[in-house]
């Protein structure tokens, strides 16, 4: 295989956790998820970040942890996108991880998100009202370890979601404590109470990660996120977008779907002098088994 060190792996975050499909064009059913994944795959995404939604009529705005729903959705995506890499969500509030654990065991994704620390998850409106009731996204060490133990059992690589600098620094402690031997970082930027989507932060963050670790950015926002995608590409990071993270293209227009967002992301990579990794190349770069 040709040298892939400078290639960019693209991830598509297809739908997210709570966006209402009656108001926004997010996929919910296995067929919808597969169709959106295929568009993103054709545009250059090798990894699909998968959230699961309730399948009952009128309930698609709510998350599901039914392992059979997980299997139907993941099987549909894999059939539509030969060689695709599945990255399964795991985020839950509270100590009970039985739902995401059952889904990981059922579909055995190549990668799963592992939220690496606790965050006050907040957003405030211009008039001073909370956009939603203030909540704590709790990820204490014992919960992180429980997720990592399930991932080790299924051969799933953890991707550590880092919402703030201290959370990113904690990941190295997890490795030192023997909780994991695999360290990949996802810097989540744009949550109002976490790191802002600011390209000037990236060189500083890279000083505090484990040497040689893969990293990417998840950028939440509108047109302002695209210069940060470009900076990620310039600094050698992997790239992610999709309807979970943004509905807006670089020109500020609404994206018609995931495929258009991934096309714009691939263009960011190429403008930074990097080609887009194909699925087999992405697997080799991440140390995953060939499909």
mmCIF file with all atom_site columns, N, CA and C in Angstrom, residues 59-101:
data_model
loop_
_atom_site.group_PDB
_atom_site.id
_atom_site.type_symbol
_atom_site.label_atom_id
_atom_site.label_alt_id
_atom_site.label_comp_id
_atom_site.label_asym_id
_atom_site.label_entity_id
_atom_site.label_seq_id
_atom_site.pdbx_PDB_ins_code
_atom_site.Cartn_x
_atom_site.Cartn_y
_atom_site.Cartn_z
_atom_site.occupancy
_atom_site.B_iso_or_equiv
_atom_site.pdbx_formal_charge
_atom_site.auth_seq_id
_atom_site.auth_comp_id
_atom_site.auth_asym_id
_atom_site.auth_atom_id
_atom_site.pdbx_PDB_model_num
ATOM 1   N N  . UNK A 1 59  ? -41.334 8.703  17.505 1.00 0.00 ? 59  UNK A N  1
ATOM 2   C CA . UNK A 1 59  ? -40.364 8.630  18.600 1.00 0.00 ? 59  UNK A CA 1
ATOM 3   C C  . UNK A 1 59  ? -38.918 8.765  18.126 1.00 0.00 ? 59  UNK A C  1
ATOM 4   N N  . UNK A 1 60  ? -38.728 9.110  16.862 1.00 0.00 ? 60  UNK A N  1
ATOM 5   C CA . UNK A 1 60  ? -37.389 9.126  16.290 1.00 0.00 ? 60  UNK A CA 1
ATOM 6   C C  . UNK A 1 60  ? -36.482 10.215 16.807 1.00 0.00 ? 60  UNK A C  1
ATOM 7   N N  . UNK A 1 61  ? -37.019 11.127 17.615 1.00 0.00 ? 61  UNK A N  1
ATOM 8   C CA . UNK A 1 61  ? -36.182 12.166 18.223 1.00 0.00 ? 61  UNK A CA 1
ATOM 9   C C  . UNK A 1 61  ? -35.512 11.680 19.508 1.00 0.00 ? 61  UNK A C  1
ATOM 10  N N  . UNK A 1 62  ? -35.802 10.460 19.924 1.00 0.00 ? 62  UNK A N  1
ATOM 11  C CA . UNK A 1 62  ? -35.271 9.940  21.182 1.00 0.00 ? 62  UNK A CA 1
ATOM 12  C C  . UNK A 1 62  ? -34.244 8.840  20.934 1.00 0.00 ? 62  UNK A C  1
ATOM 13  N N  . UNK A 1 63  ? -33.233 8.739  21.808 1.00 0.00 ? 63  UNK A N  1
ATOM 14  C CA . UNK A 1 63  ? -32.216 7.703  21.612 1.00 0.00 ? 63  UNK A CA 1
ATOM 15  C C  . UNK A 1 63  ? -32.745 6.318  21.954 1.00 0.00 ? 63  UNK A C  1
ATOM 16  N N  . UNK A 1 64  ? -32.113 5.318  21.352 1.00 0.00 ? 64  UNK A N  1
ATOM 17  C CA . UNK A 1 64  ? -32.417 3.909  21.642 1.00 0.00 ? 64  UNK A CA 1
ATOM 18  C C  . UNK A 1 64  ? -31.144 3.198  22.057 1.00 0.00 ? 64  UNK A C  1
ATOM 19  N N  . UNK A 1 65  ? -31.273 2.285  23.009 1.00 0.00 ? 65  UNK A N  1
ATOM 20  C CA . UNK A 1 65  ? -30.166 1.383  23.353 1.00 0.00 ? 65  UNK A CA 1
ATOM 21  C C  . UNK A 1 65  ? -30.614 -0.067 23.180 1.00 0.00 ? 65  UNK A C  1
ATOM 22  N N  . UNK A 1 66  ? -31.479 -0.302 22.229 1.00 0.00 ? 66  UNK A N  1
ATOM 23  C CA . UNK A 1 66  ? -31.927 -1.656 21.898 1.00 0.00 ? 66  UNK A CA 1
ATOM 24  C C  . UNK A 1 66  ? -30.871 -2.297 21.003 1.00 0.00 ? 66  UNK A C  1
ATOM 25  N N  . UNK A 1 67  ? -30.228 -3.376 21.441 1.00 0.00 ? 67  UNK A N  1
ATOM 26  C CA . UNK A 1 67  ? -29.164 -3.974 20.619 1.00 0.00 ? 67  UNK A CA 1
ATOM 27  C C  . UNK A 1 67  ? -29.654 -4.475 19.271 1.00 0.00 ? 67  UNK A C  1
ATOM 28  N N  . UNK A 1 68  ? -30.940 -4.824 19.163 1.00 0.00 ? 68  UNK A N  1
ATOM 29  C CA . UNK A 1 68  ? -31.445 -5.264 17.853 1.00 0.00 ? 68  UNK A CA 1
ATOM 30  C C  . UNK A 1 68  ? -31.599 -4.077 16.908 1.00 0.00 ? 68  UNK A C  1
ATOM 31  N N  . UNK A 1 69  ? -31.975 -2.920 17.424 1.00 0.00 ? 69  UNK A N  1
ATOM 32  C CA . UNK A 1 69  ? -31.981 -1.703 16.608 1.00 0.00 ? 69  UNK A CA 1
ATOM 33  C C  . UNK A 1 69  ? -30.560 -1.387 16.152 1.00 0.00 ? 69  UNK A C  1
ATOM 34  N N  . UNK A 1 70  ? -29.608 -1.524 17.078 1.00 0.00 ? 70  UNK A N  1
ATOM 35  C CA . UNK A 1 70  ? -28.206 -1.300 16.712 1.00 0.00 ? 70  UNK A CA 1
ATOM 36  C C  . UNK A 1 70  ? -27.782 -2.223 15.579 1.00 0.00 ? 70  UNK A C  1
ATOM 37  N N  . UNK A 1 71  ? -28.147 -3.488 15.681 1.00 0.00 ? 71  UNK A N  1
ATOM 38  C CA . UNK A 1 71  ? -27.753 -4.452 14.657 1.00 0.00 ? 71  UNK A CA 1
ATOM 39  C C  . UNK A 1 71  ? -28.389 -4.126 13.311 1.00 0.00 ? 71  UNK A C  1
ATOM 40  N N  . UNK A 1 72  ? -29.661 -3.769 13.304 1.00 0.00 ? 72  UNK A N  1
ATOM 41  C CA . UNK A 1 72  ? -30.328 -3.445 12.043 1.00 0.00 ? 72  UNK A CA 1
ATOM 42  C C  . UNK A 1 72  ? -29.684 -2.239 11.367 1.00 0.00 ? 72  UNK A C  1
ATOM 43  N N  . UNK A 1 73  ? -29.384 -1.217 12.149 1.00 0.00 ? 73  UNK A N  1
ATOM 44  C CA . UNK A 1 73  ? -28.798 -0.006 11.582 1.00 0.00 ? 73  UNK A CA 1
ATOM 45  C C  . UNK A 1 73  ? -27.375 -0.262 11.106 1.00 0.00 ? 73  UNK A C  1
ATOM 46  N N  . UNK A 1 74  ? -26.573 -0.894 11.932 1.00 0.00 ? 74  UNK A N  1
ATOM 47  C CA . UNK A 1 74  ? -25.175 -1.131 11.557 1.00 0.00 ? 74  UNK A CA 1
ATOM 48  C C  . UNK A 1 74  ? -25.086 -2.098 10.383 1.00 0.00 ? 74  UNK A C  1
ATOM 49  N N  . UNK A 1 75  ? -25.900 -3.139 10.375 1.00 0.00 ? 75  UNK A N  1
ATOM 50  C CA . UNK A 1 75  ? -25.892 -4.066 9.237  1.00 0.00 ? 75  UNK A CA 1
ATOM 51  C C  . UNK A 1 75  ? -26.265 -3.344 7.946  1.00 0.00 ? 75  UNK A C  1
ATOM 52  N N  . UNK A 1 76  ? -27.249 -2.450 8.013  1.00 0.00 ? 76  UNK A N  1
ATOM 53  C CA . UNK A 1 76  ? -27.666 -1.709 6.818  1.00 0.00 ? 76  UNK A CA 1
ATOM 54  C C  . UNK A 1 76  ? -26.542 -0.799 6.321  1.00 0.00 ? 76  UNK A C  1
ATOM 55  N N  . UNK A 1 77  ? -25.848 -0.142 7.245  1.00 0.00 ? 77  UNK A N  1
ATOM 56  C CA . UNK A 1 77  ? -24.740 0.735  6.850  1.00 0.00 ? 77  UNK A CA 1
ATOM 57  C C  . UNK A 1 77  ? -23.601 -0.077 6.244  1.00 0.00 ? 77  UNK A C  1
ATOM 58  N N  . UNK A 1 78  ? -23.262 -1.193 6.874  1.00 0.00 ? 78  UNK A N  1
ATOM 59  C CA . UNK A 1 78  ? -22.172 -2.021 6.345  1.00 0.00 ? 78  UNK A CA 1
ATOM 60  C C  . UNK A 1 78  ? -22.509 -2.567 4.963  1.00 0.00 ? 78  UNK A C  1
ATOM 61  N N  . UNK A 1 79  ? -23.760 -2.928 4.734  1.00 0.00 ? 79  UNK A N  1
ATOM 62  C CA . UNK A 1 79  ? -24.155 -3.434 3.419  1.00 0.00 ? 79  UNK A CA 1
ATOM 63  C C  . UNK A 1 79  ? -24.085 -2.340 2.363  1.00 0.00 ? 79  UNK A C  1
ATOM 64  N N  . UNK A 1 80  ? -24.409 -1.117 2.742  1.00 0.00 ? 80  UNK A N  1
ATOM 65  C CA . UNK A 1 80  ? -24.409 -0.008 1.785  1.00 0.00 ? 80  UNK A CA 1
ATOM 66  C C  . UNK A 1 80  ? -23.012 0.537  1.505  1.00 0.00 ? 80  UNK A C  1
ATOM 67  N N  . UNK A 1 81  ? -22.074 0.300  2.429  1.00 0.00 ? 81  UNK A N  1
ATOM 68  C CA . UNK A 1 81  ? -20.745 0.925  2.351  1.00 0.00 ? 81  UNK A CA 1
ATOM 69  C C  . UNK A 1 81  ? -19.672 -0.143 2.572  1.00 0.00 ? 81  UNK A C  1
ATOM 70  N N  . UNK A 1 82  ? -19.290 -0.877 1.551  1.00 0.00 ? 82  UNK A N  1
ATOM 71  C CA . UNK A 1 82  ? -18.322 -1.971 1.725  1.00 0.00 ? 82  UNK A CA 1
ATOM 72  C C  . UNK A 1 82  ? -17.002 -1.482 2.325  1.00 0.00 ? 82  UNK A C  1
ATOM 73  N N  . UNK A 1 83  ? -16.592 -2.135 3.410  1.00 0.00 ? 83  UNK A N  1
ATOM 74  C CA . UNK A 1 83  ? -15.338 -1.789 4.066  1.00 0.00 ? 83  UNK A CA 1
ATOM 75  C C  . UNK A 1 83  ? -15.435 -0.671 5.076  1.00 0.00 ? 83  UNK A C  1
ATOM 76  N N  . UNK A 1 84  ? -16.638 -0.097 5.261  1.00 0.00 ? 84  UNK A N  1
ATOM 77  C CA . UNK A 1 84  ? -16.787 1.032  6.176  1.00 0.00 ? 84  UNK A CA 1
ATOM 78  C C  . UNK A 1 84  ? -16.388 0.649  7.595  1.00 0.00 ? 84  UNK A C  1
ATOM 79  N N  . UNK A 1 85  ? -15.921 1.636  8.355  1.00 0.00 ? 85  UNK A N  1
ATOM 80  C CA . UNK A 1 85  ? -15.555 1.479  9.759  1.00 0.00 ? 85  UNK A CA 1
ATOM 81  C C  . UNK A 1 85  ? -16.683 2.076  10.605 1.00 0.00 ? 85  UNK A C  1
ATOM 82  N N  . UNK A 1 86  ? -17.177 1.300  11.546 1.00 0.00 ? 86  UNK A N  1
ATOM 83  C CA . UNK A 1 86  ? -18.260 1.767  12.423 1.00 0.00 ? 86  UNK A CA 1
ATOM 84  C C  . UNK A 1 86  ? -17.670 2.312  13.724 1.00 0.00 ? 86  UNK A C  1
ATOM 85  N N  . UNK A 1 87  ? -18.120 3.507  14.091 1.00 0.00 ? 87  UNK A N  1
ATOM 86  C CA . UNK A 1 87  ? -17.776 4.136  15.367 1.00 0.00 ? 87  UNK A CA 1
ATOM 87  C C  . UNK A 1 87  ? -19.100 4.360  16.100 1.00 0.00 ? 87  UNK A C  1
ATOM 88  N N  . UNK A 1 88  ? -19.328 3.601  17.163 1.00 0.00 ? 88  UNK A N  1
ATOM 89  C CA . UNK A 1 88  ? -20.613 3.621  17.859 1.00 0.00 ? 88  UNK A CA 1
ATOM 90  C C  . UNK A 1 88  ? -20.587 4.592  19.027 1.00 0.00 ? 88  UNK A C  1
ATOM 91  N N  . UNK A 1 89  ? -21.646 5.351  19.166 1.00 0.00 ? 89  UNK A N  1
ATOM 92  C CA . UNK A 1 89  ? -21.786 6.226  20.328 1.00 0.00 ? 89  UNK A CA 1
ATOM 93  C C  . UNK A 1 89  ? -21.959 5.398  21.604 1.00 0.00 ? 89  UNK A C  1
ATOM 94  N N  . UNK A 1 90  ? -21.653 6.020  22.757 1.00 0.00 ? 90  UNK A N  1
ATOM 95  C CA . UNK A 1 90  ? -21.873 5.348  24.047 1.00 0.00 ? 90  UNK A CA 1
ATOM 96  C C  . UNK A 1 90  ? -22.410 6.286  25.117 1.00 0.00 ? 90  UNK A C  1
ATOM 97  N N  . UNK A 1 91  ? -22.577 7.559  24.817 1.00 0.00 ? 91  UNK A N  1
ATOM 98  C CA . UNK A 1 91  ? -22.838 8.536  25.863 1.00 0.00 ? 91  UNK A CA 1
ATOM 99  C C  . UNK A 1 91  ? -24.184 8.356  26.566 1.00 0.00 ? 91  UNK A C  1
ATOM 100 N N  . UNK A 1 92  ? -24.133 8.222  27.872 1.00 0.00 ? 92  UNK A N  1
ATOM 101 C CA . UNK A 1 92  ? -25.331 8.155  28.705 1.00 0.00 ? 92  UNK A CA 1
ATOM 102 C C  . UNK A 1 92  ? -25.113 8.960  29.979 1.00 0.00 ? 92  UNK A C  1
ATOM 103 N N  . UNK A 1 93  ? -26.210 9.466  30.525 1.00 0.00 ? 93  UNK A N  1
ATOM 104 C CA . UNK A 1 93  ? -26.174 10.148 31.815 1.00 0.00 ? 93  UNK A CA 1
ATOM 105 C C  . UNK A 1 93  ? -26.370 9.107  32.914 1.00 0.00 ? 93  UNK A C  1
ATOM 106 N N  . UNK A 1 94  ? -25.567 9.198  33.965 1.00 0.00 ? 94  UNK A N  1
ATOM 107 C CA . UNK A 1 94  ? -25.714 8.282  35.092 1.00 0.00 ? 94  UNK A CA 1
ATOM 108 C C  . UNK A 1 94  ? -24.798 7.074  34.979 1.00 0.00 ? 94  UNK A C  1
ATOM 109 N N  . UNK A 1 95  ? -24.772 6.241  36.012 1.00 0.00 ? 95  UNK A N  1
ATOM 110 C CA . UNK A 1 95  ? -23.806 5.145  36.079 1.00 0.00 ? 95  UNK A CA 1
ATOM 111 C C  . UNK A 1 95  ? -24.188 3.902  35.289 1.00 0.00 ? 95  UNK A C  1
ATOM 112 N N  . UNK A 1 96  ? -25.429 3.787  34.855 1.00 0.00 ? 96  UNK A N  1
ATOM 113 C CA . UNK A 1 96  ? -25.888 2.560  34.194 1.00 0.00 ? 96  UNK A CA 1
ATOM 114 C C  . UNK A 1 96  ? -25.457 2.564  32.721 1.00 0.00 ? 96  UNK A C  1
ATOM 115 N N  . UNK A 1 97  ? -24.489 1.718  32.373 1.00 0.00 ? 97  UNK A N  1
ATOM 116 C CA . UNK A 1 97  ? -24.022 1.652  30.985 1.00 0.00 ? 97  UNK A CA 1
ATOM 117 C C  . UNK A 1 97  ? -24.508 0.377  30.307 1.00 0.00 ? 97  UNK A C  1
ATOM 118 N N  . UNK A 1 98  ? -25.506 -0.284 30.870 1.00 0.00 ? 98  UNK A N  1
ATOM 119 C CA . UNK A 1 98  ? -25.923 -1.575 30.322 1.00 0.00 ? 98  UNK A CA 1
ATOM 120 C C  . UNK A 1 98  ? -26.442 -1.456 28.889 1.00 0.00 ? 98  UNK A C  1
ATOM 121 N N  . UNK A 1 99  ? -27.109 -0.329 28.562 1.00 0.00 ? 99  UNK A N  1
ATOM 122 C CA . UNK A 1 99  ? -27.628 -0.158 27.212 1.00 0.00 ? 99  UNK A CA 1
ATOM 123 C C  . UNK A 1 99  ? -26.529 -0.074 26.170 1.00 0.00 ? 99  UNK A C  1
ATOM 124 N N  . UNK A 1 100 ? -25.626 0.911  26.268 1.00 0.00 ? 100 UNK A N  1
ATOM 125 C CA . UNK A 1 100 ? -24.541 0.959  25.296 1.00 0.00 ? 100 UNK A CA 1
ATOM 126 C C  . UNK A 1 100 ? -23.642 -0.269 25.326 1.00 0.00 ? 100 UNK A C  1
ATOM 127 N N  . UNK A 1 101 ? -23.437 -0.862 26.493 1.00 0.00 ? 101 UNK A N  1
ATOM 128 C CA . UNK A 1 101 ? -22.613 -2.077 26.564 1.00 0.00 ? 101 UNK A CA 1
ATOM 129 C C  . UNK A 1 101 ? -23.249 -3.204 25.755 1.00 0.00 ? 101 UNK A C  1
#
